Amino acid sequence: KKRILVIPNGINTGSAFLHKPKDPNSIIIISLGRLVKQKAYETAIQSIAKVKTNLPPHFNLKYRIVGNGPEKKKIIKTIRKYDLVDEIEVITDSANVFELLQSANIYLCTSIFEGLSNAVMEAMKCGLPVVATDVGDNSQLVIHGKSGFITNPGDSKAIAEHINQLVNSPEMPVHMGSIGYAHLVKNFSYEKFKRNYLMVIRHVEDLQIRQGKQVVNEVST
């Protein structure tokens, strides 16, 4: 473990980040991913139910689950169980995921395990604050309290509280989304990914790694 250097995936951080004017009385939350147990959509639905009870009556709440998979029927059943048919939409066939992301206010990830989530990176690319569980590399992508919030898996109460924080502070989602986008560009862009790999290839003989990090000044970059 002390002698491993991790090079994270890269993403094209092009022009998807747009701050489109959004209805101040409407909140759209979105999740992308296969409809499988790993994504723990029941936790997400429970969180939305809690958010709904704390929203002012004039707010229009929508939660979009974008994906398909074997848990679809169970997810729809759970939506009905919590009486959220008007609030939650399951989209199984989307022609333009980035349009859906750009129309949203908040990205939600309730997974019980992940790697380096491409979906979270796509949300950050679109300038969304992210509320995510502390699994995989989510805590490397999301700066807790700055670009979003990190919670324990299954903690629907904490997830709902963080969403309500974002809902009740209209400027917070935009501010956090901007910080998240800057963090993505700096640390997870395709250019950074390419430079990291080329550095290893060109200097593999004298590359020094200690405690999982490249030793500074021992490799000319």
mmCIF file of C-alpha atoms in Angstrom:
data_model
loop_
_atom_site.group_PDB
_atom_site.id
_atom_site.type_symbol
_atom_site.label_atom_id
_atom_site.label_comp_id
_atom_site.label_asym_id
_atom_site.label_seq_id
_atom_site.Cartn_x
_atom_site.Cartn_y
_atom_site.Cartn_z
ATOM 1 C CA LYS A 1 0.000 0.000 0.000
ATOM 2 C CA LYS A 2 2.834 2.414 0.782
ATOM 3 C CA ARG A 3 4.365 1.788 -2.648
ATOM 4 C CA ILE A 4 1.266 2.313 -4.788
ATOM 5 C CA LEU A 5 0.663 5.490 -6.743
ATOM 6 C CA VAL A 6 -2.977 6.009 -7.761
ATOM 7 C CA ILE A 7 -3.770 7.901 -10.944
ATOM 8 C CA PRO A 8 -7.516 8.683 -10.949
ATOM 9 C CA ASN A 9 -9.723 8.661 -14.033
ATOM 10 C CA GLY A 10 -9.943 11.835 -16.050
ATOM 11 C CA ILE A 11 -12.960 13.573 -17.550
ATOM 12 C CA ASN A 12 -13.316 16.117 -20.326
ATOM 13 C CA THR A 13 -14.104 19.269 -18.358
ATOM 14 C CA GLY A 14 -15.294 21.197 -21.427
ATOM 15 C CA SER A 15 -18.254 23.548 -21.703
ATOM 16 C CA ALA A 16 -21.043 21.686 -19.882
ATOM 17 C CA PHE A 17 -20.769 23.960 -16.813
ATOM 18 C CA LEU A 18 -23.512 26.546 -17.325
ATOM 19 C CA HIS A 19 -25.358 28.502 -14.655
ATOM 20 C CA LYS A 20 -28.785 28.627 -16.201
ATOM 21 C CA PRO A 21 -31.397 30.727 -14.361
ATOM 22 C CA LYS A 22 -33.510 28.447 -12.200
ATOM 23 C CA ASP A 23 -36.955 28.917 -10.675
ATOM 24 C CA PRO A 24 -36.338 30.021 -7.056
ATOM 25 C CA ASN A 25 -39.467 28.128 -5.978
ATOM 26 C CA SER A 26 -38.446 24.875 -7.634
ATOM 27 C CA ILE A 27 -35.821 22.371 -6.542
ATOM 28 C CA ILE A 28 -34.710 19.543 -8.830
ATOM 29 C CA ILE A 29 -32.539 16.759 -7.440
ATOM 30 C CA ILE A 30 -31.030 14.163 -9.758
ATOM 31 C CA SER A 31 -29.237 10.813 -9.593
ATOM 32 C CA LEU A 32 -27.662 8.881 -12.465
ATOM 33 C CA GLY A 33 -26.901 5.191 -12.463
ATOM 34 C CA ARG A 34 -28.052 1.640 -12.982
ATOM 35 C CA LEU A 35 -31.137 0.662 -11.004
ATOM 36 C CA VAL A 36 -29.288 -1.866 -8.856
ATOM 37 C CA LYS A 37 -28.934 -2.559 -5.112
ATOM 38 C CA GLN A 38 -25.496 -0.928 -5.064
ATOM 39 C CA LYS A 39 -27.073 2.498 -5.649
ATOM 40 C CA ALA A 40 -29.339 2.189 -2.573
ATOM 41 C CA TYR A 41 -32.211 4.132 -4.108
ATOM 42 C CA GLU A 42 -34.430 3.263 -1.144
ATOM 43 C CA THR A 43 -32.190 5.490 0.982
ATOM 44 C CA ALA A 44 -32.554 8.242 -1.617
ATOM 45 C CA ILE A 45 -36.343 7.924 -1.610
ATOM 46 C CA GLN A 46 -36.457 7.986 2.201
ATOM 47 C CA SER A 47 -34.325 11.133 2.115
ATOM 48 C CA ILE A 48 -36.666 12.826 -0.355
ATOM 49 C CA ALA A 49 -39.631 11.975 1.874
ATOM 50 C CA LYS A 50 -37.875 13.720 4.780
ATOM 51 C CA VAL A 51 -36.973 16.714 2.600
ATOM 52 C CA LYS A 52 -40.596 17.056 1.514
ATOM 53 C CA THR A 53 -41.867 17.331 5.098
ATOM 54 C CA ASN A 54 -39.538 20.298 5.782
ATOM 55 C CA LEU A 55 -40.117 22.276 2.586
ATOM 56 C CA PRO A 56 -42.209 25.454 2.535
ATOM 57 C CA PRO A 57 -45.597 24.824 0.876
ATOM 58 C CA HIS A 58 -44.761 27.005 -2.146
ATOM 59 C CA PHE A 59 -41.759 24.860 -3.109
ATOM 60 C CA ASN A 60 -42.004 22.488 -6.075
ATOM 61 C CA LEU A 61 -39.844 19.429 -5.334
ATOM 62 C CA LYS A 62 -38.733 17.019 -8.045
ATOM 63 C CA TYR A 63 -36.325 14.094 -7.822
ATOM 64 C CA ARG A 64 -35.220 12.442 -11.057
ATOM 65 C CA ILE A 65 -33.686 8.974 -11.082
ATOM 66 C CA VAL A 66 -32.036 8.465 -14.472
ATOM 67 C CA GLY A 67 -31.154 4.884 -15.369
ATOM 68 C CA ASN A 68 -32.468 1.374 -15.905
ATOM 69 C CA GLY A 69 -31.939 -2.013 -14.335
ATOM 70 C CA PRO A 70 -33.359 -4.949 -12.373
ATOM 71 C CA GLU A 71 -34.452 -2.855 -9.350
ATOM 72 C CA LYS A 72 -36.857 -0.690 -11.373
ATOM 73 C CA LYS A 73 -40.075 -2.326 -10.130
ATOM 74 C CA LYS A 74 -38.909 -2.277 -6.523
ATOM 75 C CA ILE A 75 -37.950 1.394 -6.793
ATOM 76 C CA ILE A 76 -41.357 2.333 -8.227
ATOM 77 C CA LYS A 77 -43.037 0.345 -5.449
ATOM 78 C CA THR A 78 -40.964 2.216 -2.850
ATOM 79 C CA ILE A 79 -41.903 5.556 -4.408
ATOM 80 C CA ARG A 80 -45.571 4.647 -4.023
ATOM 81 C CA LYS A 81 -44.987 3.433 -0.466
ATOM 82 C CA TYR A 82 -43.739 6.887 0.550
ATOM 83 C CA ASP A 83 -46.479 8.664 -1.442
ATOM 84 C CA LEU A 84 -43.965 10.423 -3.700
ATOM 85 C CA VAL A 85 -45.441 9.694 -7.129
ATOM 86 C CA ASP A 86 -45.791 13.420 -7.856
ATOM 87 C CA GLU A 87 -42.262 14.209 -6.646
ATOM 88 C CA ILE A 88 -40.141 11.367 -8.046
ATOM 89 C CA GLU A 89 -39.679 10.510 -11.716
ATOM 90 C CA VAL A 90 -37.821 7.452 -13.007
ATOM 91 C CA ILE A 91 -36.306 8.162 -16.429
ATOM 92 C CA THR A 92 -35.124 4.961 -18.102
ATOM 93 C CA ASP A 93 -34.306 6.363 -21.530
ATOM 94 C CA SER A 94 -32.722 9.804 -21.764
ATOM 95 C CA ALA A 95 -31.389 11.209 -25.019
ATOM 96 C CA ASN A 96 -29.351 13.931 -23.314
ATOM 97 C CA VAL A 97 -28.149 13.330 -19.772
ATOM 98 C CA PHE A 98 -26.263 16.639 -19.637
ATOM 99 C CA GLU A 99 -29.453 18.592 -20.317
ATOM 100 C CA LEU A 100 -31.049 16.868 -17.326
ATOM 101 C CA LEU A 101 -28.012 17.634 -15.176
ATOM 102 C CA GLN A 102 -27.979 21.275 -16.240
ATOM 103 C CA SER A 103 -31.660 21.634 -15.364
ATOM 104 C CA ALA A 104 -31.073 20.302 -11.834
ATOM 105 C CA ASN A 105 -30.029 22.034 -8.610
ATOM 106 C CA ILE A 106 -28.464 19.171 -6.623
ATOM 107 C CA TYR A 107 -26.849 15.813 -7.399
ATOM 108 C CA LEU A 108 -27.546 12.922 -5.026
ATOM 109 C CA CYS A 109 -25.488 9.728 -4.657
ATOM 110 C CA THR A 110 -26.631 7.203 -2.026
ATOM 111 C CA SER A 111 -24.507 4.244 -3.141
ATOM 112 C CA ILE A 112 -23.246 1.636 -0.695
ATOM 113 C CA PHE A 113 -20.075 1.176 -2.763
ATOM 114 C CA GLU A 114 -18.436 2.977 -5.669
ATOM 115 C CA GLY A 115 -15.125 3.397 -7.418
ATOM 116 C CA LEU A 116 -14.308 6.822 -8.789
ATOM 117 C CA SER A 117 -17.826 7.767 -9.853
ATOM 118 C CA ASN A 118 -18.114 9.041 -13.418
ATOM 119 C CA ALA A 119 -21.683 10.133 -12.663
ATOM 120 C CA VAL A 120 -20.535 12.342 -9.779
ATOM 121 C CA MET A 121 -17.846 13.846 -12.012
ATOM 122 C CA GLU A 122 -20.430 14.539 -14.731
ATOM 123 C CA ALA A 123 -22.594 16.319 -12.158
ATOM 124 C CA MET A 124 -19.614 18.396 -11.010
ATOM 125 C CA LYS A 125 -18.866 19.188 -14.643
ATOM 126 C CA CYS A 126 -22.351 20.726 -14.818
ATOM 127 C CA GLY A 127 -21.736 22.828 -11.731
ATOM 128 C CA LEU A 128 -23.938 20.877 -9.308
ATOM 129 C CA PRO A 129 -23.280 20.575 -5.576
ATOM 130 C CA VAL A 130 -23.140 16.907 -4.611
ATOM 131 C CA VAL A 131 -24.624 15.142 -1.607
ATOM 132 C CA ALA A 132 -22.956 11.726 -1.519
ATOM 133 C CA THR A 133 -22.248 8.774 0.731
ATOM 134 C CA ASP A 134 -18.736 8.181 2.018
ATOM 135 C CA VAL A 135 -17.882 5.236 -0.229
ATOM 136 C CA GLY A 136 -15.215 4.690 -2.853
ATOM 137 C CA ASP A 137 -13.575 7.955 -3.880
ATOM 138 C CA ASN A 138 -16.598 10.174 -3.228
ATOM 139 C CA SER A 139 -14.761 11.977 -0.441
ATOM 140 C CA GLN A 140 -11.934 12.744 -2.892
ATOM 141 C CA LEU A 141 -14.360 14.222 -5.397
ATOM 142 C CA VAL A 142 -16.610 16.103 -2.978
ATOM 143 C CA ILE A 143 -15.063 18.581 -0.528
ATOM 144 C CA HIS A 144 -17.347 18.279 2.479
ATOM 145 C CA GLY A 145 -18.941 21.588 3.394
ATOM 146 C CA LYS A 146 -17.426 23.359 0.386
ATOM 147 C CA SER A 147 -18.541 21.664 -2.835
ATOM 148 C CA GLY A 148 -21.199 19.467 -1.278
ATOM 149 C CA PHE A 149 -21.690 17.089 1.616
ATOM 150 C CA ILE A 150 -20.475 13.601 2.512
ATOM 151 C CA THR A 151 -22.626 11.332 4.709
ATOM 152 C CA ASN A 152 -22.543 7.794 6.029
ATOM 153 C CA PRO A 153 -24.224 5.190 3.781
ATOM 154 C CA GLY A 154 -27.862 4.661 4.676
ATOM 155 C CA ASP A 155 -28.155 7.855 6.726
ATOM 156 C CA SER A 156 -31.294 9.291 5.123
ATOM 157 C CA LYS A 157 -31.725 11.797 7.957
ATOM 158 C CA ALA A 158 -28.305 13.426 7.390
ATOM 159 C CA ILE A 159 -28.794 13.366 3.626
ATOM 160 C CA ALA A 160 -32.155 15.141 3.984
ATOM 161 C CA GLU A 161 -30.652 17.730 6.346
ATOM 162 C CA HIS A 162 -27.923 18.571 3.841
ATOM 163 C CA ILE A 163 -30.406 18.838 0.982
ATOM 164 C CA ASN A 164 -32.538 21.155 3.096
ATOM 165 C CA GLN A 165 -29.450 23.298 3.761
ATOM 166 C CA LEU A 166 -29.013 23.728 0.033
ATOM 167 C CA VAL A 167 -32.707 24.382 -0.548
ATOM 168 C CA ASN A 168 -32.933 27.005 2.192
ATOM 169 C CA SER A 169 -29.866 28.917 0.965
ATOM 170 C CA PRO A 170 -30.518 29.745 -2.712
ATOM 171 C CA GLU A 171 -26.965 30.985 -3.316
ATOM 172 C CA MET A 172 -25.306 27.942 -1.735
ATOM 173 C CA PRO A 173 -25.857 25.460 -4.627
ATOM 174 C CA VAL A 174 -24.334 27.862 -7.152
ATOM 175 C CA HIS A 175 -21.380 28.665 -4.881
ATOM 176 C CA MET A 176 -20.706 25.022 -4.015
ATOM 177 C CA GLY A 177 -21.126 23.973 -7.639
ATOM 178 C CA SER A 178 -18.482 26.500 -8.705
ATOM 179 C CA ILE A 179 -16.030 25.178 -6.106
ATOM 180 C CA GLY A 180 -16.730 21.607 -7.200
ATOM 181 C CA TYR A 181 -16.134 22.443 -10.856
ATOM 182 C CA ALA A 182 -12.811 24.127 -10.054
ATOM 183 C CA HIS A 183 -11.791 21.075 -7.978
ATOM 184 C CA LEU A 184 -12.719 18.787 -10.876
ATOM 185 C CA VAL A 185 -10.682 20.782 -13.400
ATOM 186 C CA LYS A 186 -7.649 20.953 -11.125
ATOM 187 C CA ASN A 187 -7.554 17.309 -10.041
ATOM 188 C CA PHE A 188 -9.653 15.143 -12.369
ATOM 189 C CA SER A 189 -9.455 16.663 -15.843
ATOM 190 C CA TYR A 190 -8.392 14.527 -18.784
ATOM 191 C CA GLU A 191 -5.336 16.742 -19.181
ATOM 192 C CA LYS A 192 -4.269 16.018 -15.587
ATOM 193 C CA PHE A 193 -4.903 12.298 -16.169
ATOM 194 C CA LYS A 194 -2.730 12.373 -19.308
ATOM 195 C CA ARG A 195 0.099 14.316 -17.629
ATOM 196 C CA ASN A 196 0.171 11.882 -14.701
ATOM 197 C CA TYR A 197 0.487 8.854 -16.978
ATOM 198 C CA LEU A 198 3.154 10.456 -19.156
ATOM 199 C CA MET A 199 5.117 11.398 -16.038
ATOM 200 C CA VAL A 200 5.156 7.759 -14.895
ATOM 201 C CA ILE A 201 6.113 6.431 -18.336
ATOM 202 C CA ARG A 202 8.913 8.951 -18.874
ATOM 203 C CA HIS A 203 10.387 8.717 -15.390
ATOM 204 C CA VAL A 204 9.552 5.174 -14.312
ATOM 205 C CA GLU A 205 13.189 4.362 -13.436
ATOM 206 C CA ASP A 206 13.613 7.185 -10.915
ATOM 207 C CA LEU A 207 9.997 7.595 -9.738
ATOM 208 C CA GLN A 208 9.894 7.511 -5.948
ATOM 209 C CA ILE A 209 6.695 6.712 -4.025
ATOM 210 C CA ARG A 210 6.293 6.934 -0.279
ATOM 211 C CA GLN A 211 3.037 6.528 1.638
ATOM 212 C CA GLY A 212 1.101 6.403 -1.628
ATOM 213 C CA LYS A 213 2.391 9.779 -2.882
ATOM 214 C CA GLN A 214 4.994 10.835 -5.407
ATOM 215 C CA VAL A 215 8.069 12.197 -3.652
ATOM 216 C CA VAL A 216 8.417 15.865 -4.524
ATOM 217 C CA ASN A 217 11.518 17.071 -6.420
ATOM 218 C CA GLU A 218 12.860 13.576 -7.112
ATOM 219 C CA VAL A 219 11.291 13.422 -10.567
ATOM 220 C CA SER A 220 11.628 16.162 -13.133
ATOM 221 C CA THR A 221 8.236 16.936 -14.668
#
